[in-house]
GROMACS .gro file of N, CA, C and O in nm:
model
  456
    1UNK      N    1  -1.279   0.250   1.369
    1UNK     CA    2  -1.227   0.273   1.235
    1UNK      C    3  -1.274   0.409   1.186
    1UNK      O    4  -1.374   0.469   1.224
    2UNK      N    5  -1.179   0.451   1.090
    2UNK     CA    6  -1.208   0.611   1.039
    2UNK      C    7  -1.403   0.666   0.935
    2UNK      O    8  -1.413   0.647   0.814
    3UNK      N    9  -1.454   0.692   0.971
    3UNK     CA   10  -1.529   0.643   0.839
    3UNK      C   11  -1.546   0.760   0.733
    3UNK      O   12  -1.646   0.816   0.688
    4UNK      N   13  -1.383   0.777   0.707
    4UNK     CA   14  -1.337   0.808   0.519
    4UNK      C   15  -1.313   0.645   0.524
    4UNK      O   16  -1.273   0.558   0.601
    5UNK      N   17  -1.393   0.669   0.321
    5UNK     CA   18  -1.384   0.481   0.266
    5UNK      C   19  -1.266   0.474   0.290
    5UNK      O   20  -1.235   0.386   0.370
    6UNK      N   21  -1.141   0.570   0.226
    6UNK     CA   22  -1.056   0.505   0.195
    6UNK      C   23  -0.934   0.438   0.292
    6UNK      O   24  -0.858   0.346   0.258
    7UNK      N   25  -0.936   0.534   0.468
    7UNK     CA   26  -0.904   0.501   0.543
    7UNK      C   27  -0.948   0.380   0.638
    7UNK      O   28  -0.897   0.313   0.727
    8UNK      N   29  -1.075   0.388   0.569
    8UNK     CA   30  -1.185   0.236   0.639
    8UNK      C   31  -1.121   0.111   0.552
    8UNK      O   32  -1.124  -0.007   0.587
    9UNK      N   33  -1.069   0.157   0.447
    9UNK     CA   34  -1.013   0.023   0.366
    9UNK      C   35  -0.918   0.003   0.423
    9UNK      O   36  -0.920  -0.104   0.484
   10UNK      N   37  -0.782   0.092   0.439
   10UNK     CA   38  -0.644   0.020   0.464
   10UNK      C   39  -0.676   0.007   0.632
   10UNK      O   40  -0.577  -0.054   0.672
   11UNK      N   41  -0.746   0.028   0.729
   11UNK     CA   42  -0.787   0.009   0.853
   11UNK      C   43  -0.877  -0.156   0.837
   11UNK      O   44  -0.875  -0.245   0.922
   12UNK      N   45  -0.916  -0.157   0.765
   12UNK     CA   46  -0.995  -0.288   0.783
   12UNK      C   47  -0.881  -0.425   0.745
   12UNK      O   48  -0.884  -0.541   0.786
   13UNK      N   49  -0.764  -0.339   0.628
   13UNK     CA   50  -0.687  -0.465   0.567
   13UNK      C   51  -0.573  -0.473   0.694
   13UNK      O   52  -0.530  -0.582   0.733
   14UNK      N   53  -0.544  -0.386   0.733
   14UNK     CA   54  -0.440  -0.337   0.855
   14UNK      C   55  -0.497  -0.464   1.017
   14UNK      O   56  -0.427  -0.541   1.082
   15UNK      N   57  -0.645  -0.431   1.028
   15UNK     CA   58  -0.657  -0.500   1.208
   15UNK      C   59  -0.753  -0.552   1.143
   15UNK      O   60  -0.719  -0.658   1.088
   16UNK      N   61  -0.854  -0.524   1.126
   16UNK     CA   62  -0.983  -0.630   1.133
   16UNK      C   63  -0.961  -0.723   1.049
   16UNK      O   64  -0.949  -0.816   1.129
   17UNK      N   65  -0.939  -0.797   0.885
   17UNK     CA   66  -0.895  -0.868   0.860
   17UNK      C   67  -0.830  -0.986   0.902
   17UNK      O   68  -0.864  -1.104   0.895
   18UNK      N   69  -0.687  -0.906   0.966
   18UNK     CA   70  -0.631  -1.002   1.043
   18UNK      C   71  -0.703  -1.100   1.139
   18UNK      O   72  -0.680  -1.221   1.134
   19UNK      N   73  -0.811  -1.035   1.248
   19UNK     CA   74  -0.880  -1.076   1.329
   19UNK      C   75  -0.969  -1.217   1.316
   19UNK      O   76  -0.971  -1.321   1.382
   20UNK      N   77  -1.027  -1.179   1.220
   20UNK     CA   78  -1.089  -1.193   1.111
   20UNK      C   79  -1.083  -1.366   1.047
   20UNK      O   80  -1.162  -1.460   1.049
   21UNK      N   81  -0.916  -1.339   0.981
   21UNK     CA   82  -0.862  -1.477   0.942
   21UNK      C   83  -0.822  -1.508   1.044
   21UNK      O   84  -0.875  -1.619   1.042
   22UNK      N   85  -0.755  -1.505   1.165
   22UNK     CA   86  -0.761  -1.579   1.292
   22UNK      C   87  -0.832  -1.660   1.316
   22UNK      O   88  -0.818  -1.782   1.320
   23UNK      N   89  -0.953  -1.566   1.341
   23UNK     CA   90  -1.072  -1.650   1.367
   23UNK      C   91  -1.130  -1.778   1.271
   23UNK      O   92  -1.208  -1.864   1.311
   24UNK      N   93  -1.080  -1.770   1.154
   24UNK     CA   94  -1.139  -1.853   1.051
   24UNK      C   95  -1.003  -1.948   1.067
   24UNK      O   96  -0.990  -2.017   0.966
   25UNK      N   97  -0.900  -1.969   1.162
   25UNK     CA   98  -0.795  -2.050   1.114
   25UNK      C   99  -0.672  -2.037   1.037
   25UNK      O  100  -0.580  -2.118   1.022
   26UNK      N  101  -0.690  -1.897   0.982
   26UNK     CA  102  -0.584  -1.885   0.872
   26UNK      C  103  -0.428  -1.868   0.946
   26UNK      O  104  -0.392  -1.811   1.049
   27UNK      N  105  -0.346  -1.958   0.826
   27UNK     CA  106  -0.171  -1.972   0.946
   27UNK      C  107  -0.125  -1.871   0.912
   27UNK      O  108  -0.019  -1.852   0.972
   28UNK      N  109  -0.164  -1.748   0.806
   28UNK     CA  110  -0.097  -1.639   0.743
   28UNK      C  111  -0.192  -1.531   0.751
   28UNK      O  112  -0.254  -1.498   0.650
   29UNK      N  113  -0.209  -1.469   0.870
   29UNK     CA  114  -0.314  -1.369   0.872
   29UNK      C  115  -0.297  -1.228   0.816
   29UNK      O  116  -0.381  -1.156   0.763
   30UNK      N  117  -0.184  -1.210   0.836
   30UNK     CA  118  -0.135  -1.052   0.803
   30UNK      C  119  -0.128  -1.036   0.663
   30UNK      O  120  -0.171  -1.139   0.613
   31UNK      N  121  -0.088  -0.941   0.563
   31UNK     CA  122  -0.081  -0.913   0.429
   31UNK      C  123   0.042  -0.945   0.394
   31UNK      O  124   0.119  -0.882   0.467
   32UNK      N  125   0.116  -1.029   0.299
   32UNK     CA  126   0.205  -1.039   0.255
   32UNK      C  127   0.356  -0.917   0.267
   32UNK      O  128   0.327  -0.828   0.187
   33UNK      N  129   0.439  -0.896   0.305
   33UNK     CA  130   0.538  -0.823   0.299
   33UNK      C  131   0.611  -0.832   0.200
   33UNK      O  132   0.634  -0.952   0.187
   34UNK      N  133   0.666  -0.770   0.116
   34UNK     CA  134   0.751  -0.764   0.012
   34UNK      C  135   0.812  -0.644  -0.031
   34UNK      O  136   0.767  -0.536   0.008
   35UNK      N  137   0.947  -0.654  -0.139
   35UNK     CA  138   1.004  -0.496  -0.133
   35UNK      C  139   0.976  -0.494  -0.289
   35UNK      O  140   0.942  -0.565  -0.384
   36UNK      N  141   1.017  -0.353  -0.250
   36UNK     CA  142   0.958  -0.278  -0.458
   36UNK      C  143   1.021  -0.118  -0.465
   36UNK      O  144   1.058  -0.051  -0.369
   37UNK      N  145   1.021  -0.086  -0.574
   37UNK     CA  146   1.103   0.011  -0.602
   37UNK      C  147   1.023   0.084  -0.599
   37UNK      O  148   0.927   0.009  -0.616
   38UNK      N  149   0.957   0.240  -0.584
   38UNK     CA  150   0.956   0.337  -0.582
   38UNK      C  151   0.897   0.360  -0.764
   38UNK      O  152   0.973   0.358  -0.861
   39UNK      N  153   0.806   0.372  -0.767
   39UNK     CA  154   0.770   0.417  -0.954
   39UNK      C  155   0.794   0.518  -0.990
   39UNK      O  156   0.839   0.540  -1.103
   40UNK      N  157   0.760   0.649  -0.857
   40UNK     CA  158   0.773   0.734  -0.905
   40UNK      C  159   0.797   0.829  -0.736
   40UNK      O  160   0.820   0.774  -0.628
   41UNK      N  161   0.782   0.965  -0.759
   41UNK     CA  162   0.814   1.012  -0.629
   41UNK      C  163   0.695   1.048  -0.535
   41UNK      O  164   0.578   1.069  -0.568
   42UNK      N  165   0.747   1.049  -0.417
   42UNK     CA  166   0.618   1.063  -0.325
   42UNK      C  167   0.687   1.167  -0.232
   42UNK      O  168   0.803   1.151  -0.193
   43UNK      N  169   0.600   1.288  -0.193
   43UNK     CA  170   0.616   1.391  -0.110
   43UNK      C  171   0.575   1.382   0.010
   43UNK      O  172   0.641   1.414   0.109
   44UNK      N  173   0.455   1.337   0.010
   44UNK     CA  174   0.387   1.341   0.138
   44UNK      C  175   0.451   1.321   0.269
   44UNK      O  176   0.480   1.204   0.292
   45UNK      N  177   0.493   1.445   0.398
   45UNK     CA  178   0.609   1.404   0.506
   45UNK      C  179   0.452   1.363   0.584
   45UNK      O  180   0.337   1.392   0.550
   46UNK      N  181   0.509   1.276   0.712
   46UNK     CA  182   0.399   1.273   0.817
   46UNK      C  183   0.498   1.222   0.958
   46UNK      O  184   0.612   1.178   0.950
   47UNK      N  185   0.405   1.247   1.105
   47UNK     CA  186   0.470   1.217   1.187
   47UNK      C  187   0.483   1.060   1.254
   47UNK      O  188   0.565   1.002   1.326
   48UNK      N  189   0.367   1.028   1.195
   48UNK     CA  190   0.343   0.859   1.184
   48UNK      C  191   0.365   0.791   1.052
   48UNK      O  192   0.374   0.853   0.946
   49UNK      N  193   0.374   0.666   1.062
   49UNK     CA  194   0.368   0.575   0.982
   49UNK      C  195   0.237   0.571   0.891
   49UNK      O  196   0.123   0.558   0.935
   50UNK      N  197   0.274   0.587   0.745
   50UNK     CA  198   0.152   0.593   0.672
   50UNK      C  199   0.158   0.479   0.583
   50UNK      O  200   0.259   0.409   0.581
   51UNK      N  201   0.059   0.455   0.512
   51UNK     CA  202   0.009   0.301   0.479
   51UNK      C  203  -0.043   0.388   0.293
   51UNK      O  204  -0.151   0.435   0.258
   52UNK      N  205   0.047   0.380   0.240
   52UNK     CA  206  -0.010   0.447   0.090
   52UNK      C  207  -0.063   0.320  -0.006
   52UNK      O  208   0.001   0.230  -0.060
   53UNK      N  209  -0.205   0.349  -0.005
   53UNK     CA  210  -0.261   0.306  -0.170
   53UNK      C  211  -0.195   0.320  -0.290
   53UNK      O  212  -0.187   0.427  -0.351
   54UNK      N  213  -0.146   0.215  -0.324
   54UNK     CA  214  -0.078   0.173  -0.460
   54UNK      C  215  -0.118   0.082  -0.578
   54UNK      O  216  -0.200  -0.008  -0.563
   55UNK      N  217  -0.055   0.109  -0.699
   55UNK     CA  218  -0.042  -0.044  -0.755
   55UNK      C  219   0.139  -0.103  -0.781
   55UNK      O  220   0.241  -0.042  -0.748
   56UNK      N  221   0.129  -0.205  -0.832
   56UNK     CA  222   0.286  -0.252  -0.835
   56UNK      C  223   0.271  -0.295  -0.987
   56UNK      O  224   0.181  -0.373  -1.020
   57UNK      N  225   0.346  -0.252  -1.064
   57UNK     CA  226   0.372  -0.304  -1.205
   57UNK      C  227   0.537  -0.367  -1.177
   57UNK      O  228   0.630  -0.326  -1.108
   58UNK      N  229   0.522  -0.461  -1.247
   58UNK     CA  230   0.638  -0.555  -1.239
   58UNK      C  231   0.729  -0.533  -1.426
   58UNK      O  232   0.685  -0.571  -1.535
   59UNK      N  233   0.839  -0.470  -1.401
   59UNK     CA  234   0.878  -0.461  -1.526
   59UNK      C  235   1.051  -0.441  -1.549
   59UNK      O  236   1.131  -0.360  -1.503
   60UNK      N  237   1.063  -0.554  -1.642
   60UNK     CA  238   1.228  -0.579  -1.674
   60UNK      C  239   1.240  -0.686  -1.493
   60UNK      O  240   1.329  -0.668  -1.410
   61UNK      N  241   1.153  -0.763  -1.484
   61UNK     CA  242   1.190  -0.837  -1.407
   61UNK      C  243   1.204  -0.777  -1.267
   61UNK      O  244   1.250  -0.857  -1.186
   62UNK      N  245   1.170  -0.638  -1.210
   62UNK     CA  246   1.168  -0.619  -1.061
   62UNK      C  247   1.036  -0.501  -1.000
   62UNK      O  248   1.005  -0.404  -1.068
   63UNK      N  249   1.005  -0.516  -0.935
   63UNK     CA  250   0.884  -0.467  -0.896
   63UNK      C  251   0.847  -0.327  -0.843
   63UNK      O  252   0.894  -0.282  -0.739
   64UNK      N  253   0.763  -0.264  -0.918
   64UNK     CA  254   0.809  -0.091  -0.870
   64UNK      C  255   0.680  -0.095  -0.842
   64UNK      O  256   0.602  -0.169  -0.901
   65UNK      N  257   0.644  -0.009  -0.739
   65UNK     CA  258   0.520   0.015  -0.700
   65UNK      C  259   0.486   0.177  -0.695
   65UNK      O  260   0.569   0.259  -0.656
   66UNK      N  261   0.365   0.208  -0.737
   66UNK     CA  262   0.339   0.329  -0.766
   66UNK      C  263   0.218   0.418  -0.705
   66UNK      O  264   0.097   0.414  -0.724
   67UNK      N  265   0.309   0.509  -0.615
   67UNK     CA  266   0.108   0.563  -0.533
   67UNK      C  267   0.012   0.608  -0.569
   67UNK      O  268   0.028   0.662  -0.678
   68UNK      N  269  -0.090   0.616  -0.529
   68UNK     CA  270  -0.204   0.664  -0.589
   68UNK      C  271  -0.201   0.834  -0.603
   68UNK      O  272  -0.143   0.907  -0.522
   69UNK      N  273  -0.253   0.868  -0.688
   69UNK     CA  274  -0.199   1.025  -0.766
   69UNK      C  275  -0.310   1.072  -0.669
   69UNK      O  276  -0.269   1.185  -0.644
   70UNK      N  277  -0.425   1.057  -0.597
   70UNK     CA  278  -0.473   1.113  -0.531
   70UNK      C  279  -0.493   1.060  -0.385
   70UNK      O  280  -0.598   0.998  -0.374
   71UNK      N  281  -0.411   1.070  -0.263
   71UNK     CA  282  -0.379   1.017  -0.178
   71UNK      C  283  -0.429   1.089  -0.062
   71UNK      O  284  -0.355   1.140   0.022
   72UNK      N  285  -0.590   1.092  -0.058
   72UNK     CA  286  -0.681   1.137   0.080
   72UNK      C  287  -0.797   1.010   0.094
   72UNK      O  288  -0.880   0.955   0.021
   73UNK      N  289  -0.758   1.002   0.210
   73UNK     CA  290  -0.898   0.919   0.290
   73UNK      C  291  -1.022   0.900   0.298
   73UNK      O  292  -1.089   0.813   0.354
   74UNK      N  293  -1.060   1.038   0.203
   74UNK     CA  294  -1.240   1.050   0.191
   74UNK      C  295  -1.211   0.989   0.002
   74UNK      O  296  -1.317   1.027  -0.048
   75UNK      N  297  -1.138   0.927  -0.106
   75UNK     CA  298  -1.120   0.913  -0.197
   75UNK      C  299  -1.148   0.769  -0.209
   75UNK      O  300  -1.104   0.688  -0.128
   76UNK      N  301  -1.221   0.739  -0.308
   76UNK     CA  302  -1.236   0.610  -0.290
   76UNK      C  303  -1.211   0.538  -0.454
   76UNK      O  304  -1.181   0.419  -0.467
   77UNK      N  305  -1.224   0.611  -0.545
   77UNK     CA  306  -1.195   0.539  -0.657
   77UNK      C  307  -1.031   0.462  -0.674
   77UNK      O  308  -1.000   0.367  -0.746
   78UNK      N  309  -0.932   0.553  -0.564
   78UNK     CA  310  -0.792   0.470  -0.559
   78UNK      C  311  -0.824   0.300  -0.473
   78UNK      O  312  -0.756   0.200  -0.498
   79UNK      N  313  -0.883   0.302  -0.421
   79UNK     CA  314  -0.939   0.164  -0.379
   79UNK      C  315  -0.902   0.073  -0.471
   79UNK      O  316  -0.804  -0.002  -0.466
   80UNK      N  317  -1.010   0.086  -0.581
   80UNK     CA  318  -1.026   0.015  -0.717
   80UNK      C  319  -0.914  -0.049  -0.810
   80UNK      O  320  -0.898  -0.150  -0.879
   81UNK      N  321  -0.834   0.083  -0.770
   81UNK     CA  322  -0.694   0.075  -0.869
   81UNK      C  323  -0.561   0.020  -0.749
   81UNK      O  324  -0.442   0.021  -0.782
   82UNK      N  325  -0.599  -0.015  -0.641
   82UNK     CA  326  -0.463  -0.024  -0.541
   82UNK      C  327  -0.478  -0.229  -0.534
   82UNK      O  328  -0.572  -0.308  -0.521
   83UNK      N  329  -0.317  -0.243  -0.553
   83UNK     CA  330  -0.309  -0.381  -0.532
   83UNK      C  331  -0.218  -0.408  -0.420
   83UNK      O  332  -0.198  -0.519  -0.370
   84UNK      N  333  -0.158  -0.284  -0.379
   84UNK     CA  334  -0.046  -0.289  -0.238
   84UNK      C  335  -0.077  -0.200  -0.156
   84UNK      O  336  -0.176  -0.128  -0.171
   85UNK      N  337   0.004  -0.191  -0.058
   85UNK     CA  338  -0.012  -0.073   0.008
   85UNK      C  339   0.165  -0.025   0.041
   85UNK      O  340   0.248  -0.110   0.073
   86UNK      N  341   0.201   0.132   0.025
   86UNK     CA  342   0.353   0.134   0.031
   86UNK      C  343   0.369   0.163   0.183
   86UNK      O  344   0.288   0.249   0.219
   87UNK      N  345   0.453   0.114   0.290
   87UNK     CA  346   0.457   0.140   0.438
   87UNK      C  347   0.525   0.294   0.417
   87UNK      O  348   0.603   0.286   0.322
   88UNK      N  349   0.523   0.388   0.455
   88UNK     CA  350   0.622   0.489   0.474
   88UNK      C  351   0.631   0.548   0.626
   88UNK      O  352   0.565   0.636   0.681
   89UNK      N  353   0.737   0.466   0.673
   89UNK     CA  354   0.777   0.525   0.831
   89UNK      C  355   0.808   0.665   0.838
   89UNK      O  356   0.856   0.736   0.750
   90UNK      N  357   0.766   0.699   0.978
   90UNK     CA  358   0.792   0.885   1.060
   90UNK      C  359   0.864   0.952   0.997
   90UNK      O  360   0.833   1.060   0.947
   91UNK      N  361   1.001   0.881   0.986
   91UNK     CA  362   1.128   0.880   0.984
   91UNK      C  363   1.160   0.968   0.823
   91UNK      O  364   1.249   1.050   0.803
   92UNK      N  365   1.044   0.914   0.712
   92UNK     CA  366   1.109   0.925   0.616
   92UNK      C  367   1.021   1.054   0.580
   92UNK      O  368   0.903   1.086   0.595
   93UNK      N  369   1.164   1.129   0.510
   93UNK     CA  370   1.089   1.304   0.432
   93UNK      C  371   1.105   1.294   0.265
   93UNK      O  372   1.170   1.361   0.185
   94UNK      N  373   1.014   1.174   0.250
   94UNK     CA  374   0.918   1.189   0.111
   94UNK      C  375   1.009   1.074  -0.011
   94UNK      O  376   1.118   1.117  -0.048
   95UNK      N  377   0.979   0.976  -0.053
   95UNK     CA  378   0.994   0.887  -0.112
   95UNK      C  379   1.019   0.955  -0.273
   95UNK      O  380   0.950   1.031  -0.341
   96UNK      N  381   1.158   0.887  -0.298
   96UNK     CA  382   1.220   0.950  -0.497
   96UNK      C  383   1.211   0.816  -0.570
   96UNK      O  384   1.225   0.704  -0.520
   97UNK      N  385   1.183   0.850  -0.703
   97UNK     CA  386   1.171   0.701  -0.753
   97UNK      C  387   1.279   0.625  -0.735
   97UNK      O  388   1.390   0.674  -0.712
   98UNK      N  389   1.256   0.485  -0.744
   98UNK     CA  390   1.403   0.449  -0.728
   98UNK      C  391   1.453   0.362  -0.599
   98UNK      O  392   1.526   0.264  -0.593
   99UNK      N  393   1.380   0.443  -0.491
   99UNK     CA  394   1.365   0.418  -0.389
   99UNK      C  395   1.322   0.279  -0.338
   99UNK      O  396   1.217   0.228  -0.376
  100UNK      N  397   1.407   0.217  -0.251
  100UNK     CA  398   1.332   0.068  -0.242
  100UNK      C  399   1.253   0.069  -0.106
  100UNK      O  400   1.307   0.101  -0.001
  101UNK      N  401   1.122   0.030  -0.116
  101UNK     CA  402   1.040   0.033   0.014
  101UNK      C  403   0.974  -0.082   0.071
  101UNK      O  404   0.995  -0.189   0.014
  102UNK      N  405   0.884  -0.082   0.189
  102UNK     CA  406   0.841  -0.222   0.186
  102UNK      C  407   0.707  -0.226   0.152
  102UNK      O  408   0.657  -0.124   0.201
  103UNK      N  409   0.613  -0.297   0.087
  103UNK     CA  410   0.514  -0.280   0.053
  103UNK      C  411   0.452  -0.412   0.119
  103UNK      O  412   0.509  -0.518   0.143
  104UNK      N  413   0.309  -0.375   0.142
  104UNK     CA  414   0.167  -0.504   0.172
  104UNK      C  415   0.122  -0.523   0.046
  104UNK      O  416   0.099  -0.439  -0.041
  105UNK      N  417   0.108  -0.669   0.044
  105UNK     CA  418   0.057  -0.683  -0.071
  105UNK      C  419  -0.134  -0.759  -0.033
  105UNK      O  420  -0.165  -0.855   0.038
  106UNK      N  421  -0.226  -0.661  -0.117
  106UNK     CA  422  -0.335  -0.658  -0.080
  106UNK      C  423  -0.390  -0.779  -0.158
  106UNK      O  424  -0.343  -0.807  -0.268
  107UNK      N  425  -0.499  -0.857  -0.097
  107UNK     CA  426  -0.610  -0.958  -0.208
  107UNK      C  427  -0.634  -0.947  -0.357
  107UNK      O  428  -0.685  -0.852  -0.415
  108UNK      N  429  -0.580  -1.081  -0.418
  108UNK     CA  430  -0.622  -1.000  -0.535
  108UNK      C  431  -0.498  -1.055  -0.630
  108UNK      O  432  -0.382  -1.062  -0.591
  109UNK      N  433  -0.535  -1.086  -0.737
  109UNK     CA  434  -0.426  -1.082  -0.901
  109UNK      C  435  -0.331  -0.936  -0.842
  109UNK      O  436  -0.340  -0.831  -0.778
  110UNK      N  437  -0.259  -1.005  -0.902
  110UNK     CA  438  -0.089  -0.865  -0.964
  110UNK      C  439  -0.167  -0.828  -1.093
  110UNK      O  440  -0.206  -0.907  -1.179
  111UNK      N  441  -0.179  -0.716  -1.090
  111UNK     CA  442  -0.246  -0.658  -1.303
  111UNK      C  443  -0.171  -0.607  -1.318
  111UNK      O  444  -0.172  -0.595  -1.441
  112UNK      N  445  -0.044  -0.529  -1.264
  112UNK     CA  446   0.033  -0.418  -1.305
  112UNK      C  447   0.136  -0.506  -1.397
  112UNK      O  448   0.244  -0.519  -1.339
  113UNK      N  449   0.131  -0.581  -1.542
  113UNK     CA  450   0.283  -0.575  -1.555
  113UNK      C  451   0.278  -0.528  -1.703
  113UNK      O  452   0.174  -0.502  -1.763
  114UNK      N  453   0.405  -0.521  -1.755
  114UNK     CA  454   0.471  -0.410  -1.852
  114UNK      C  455   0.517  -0.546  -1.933
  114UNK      O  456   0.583  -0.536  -2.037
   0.00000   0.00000   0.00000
């Protein structure tokens, strides 16, 4: 595992976790999958699949999720504030609001709603 916190977090919720609840029995090991709109825009291109720290506010009834305004691996106060994580495949050159994506949904209450 990376040891930036913040890459040690979505690395630990990503494989070890899983492992983890295996081992303890669990029939649902992986993080919840679900879709959500885009809150706002995201630039960041990459050649892999990236795993963005978010939260999801739920408002007028559908679910927008929003990345963390400071989105590096040695950062750890977005931890605190992330209740998802947004998937963004190779493929894609930079997320507009609006946008519908798939998101993990991390441990933990929903706090985001409007």
């Amino acid at each position: 595992m990376s040891g930036n916190p913040g890459a040690s977090f979505v690395g630990f919720h990503l494989f070890a976790r899983p492992v983890i609840s295996l081992m303890l029995g669990a029939d649902q090991p992986l993080l919840p999958e679900m879709s959500a709109f885009m809150g706002t825009d995201y630039s960041r291109v990459n050649n892999y699949t990236r795993f963005v720290r978010a939260r999801l506010v739920i408002r007028d009834g559908m679910i927008h999720a929003y990345p963390a305004v400071i989105d590096e691996s040695s950062v750890m106060v977005t931890i605190k504030d992330s209740d998802c994580l947004i998937v963004v495949p190779p493929e894609a050159r930079g997320l507009k609001t609006g946008d519908k994506v798939k998101v993990l949904k991390l441990p933990g209450e929903l706090r985001g709603q409007e």
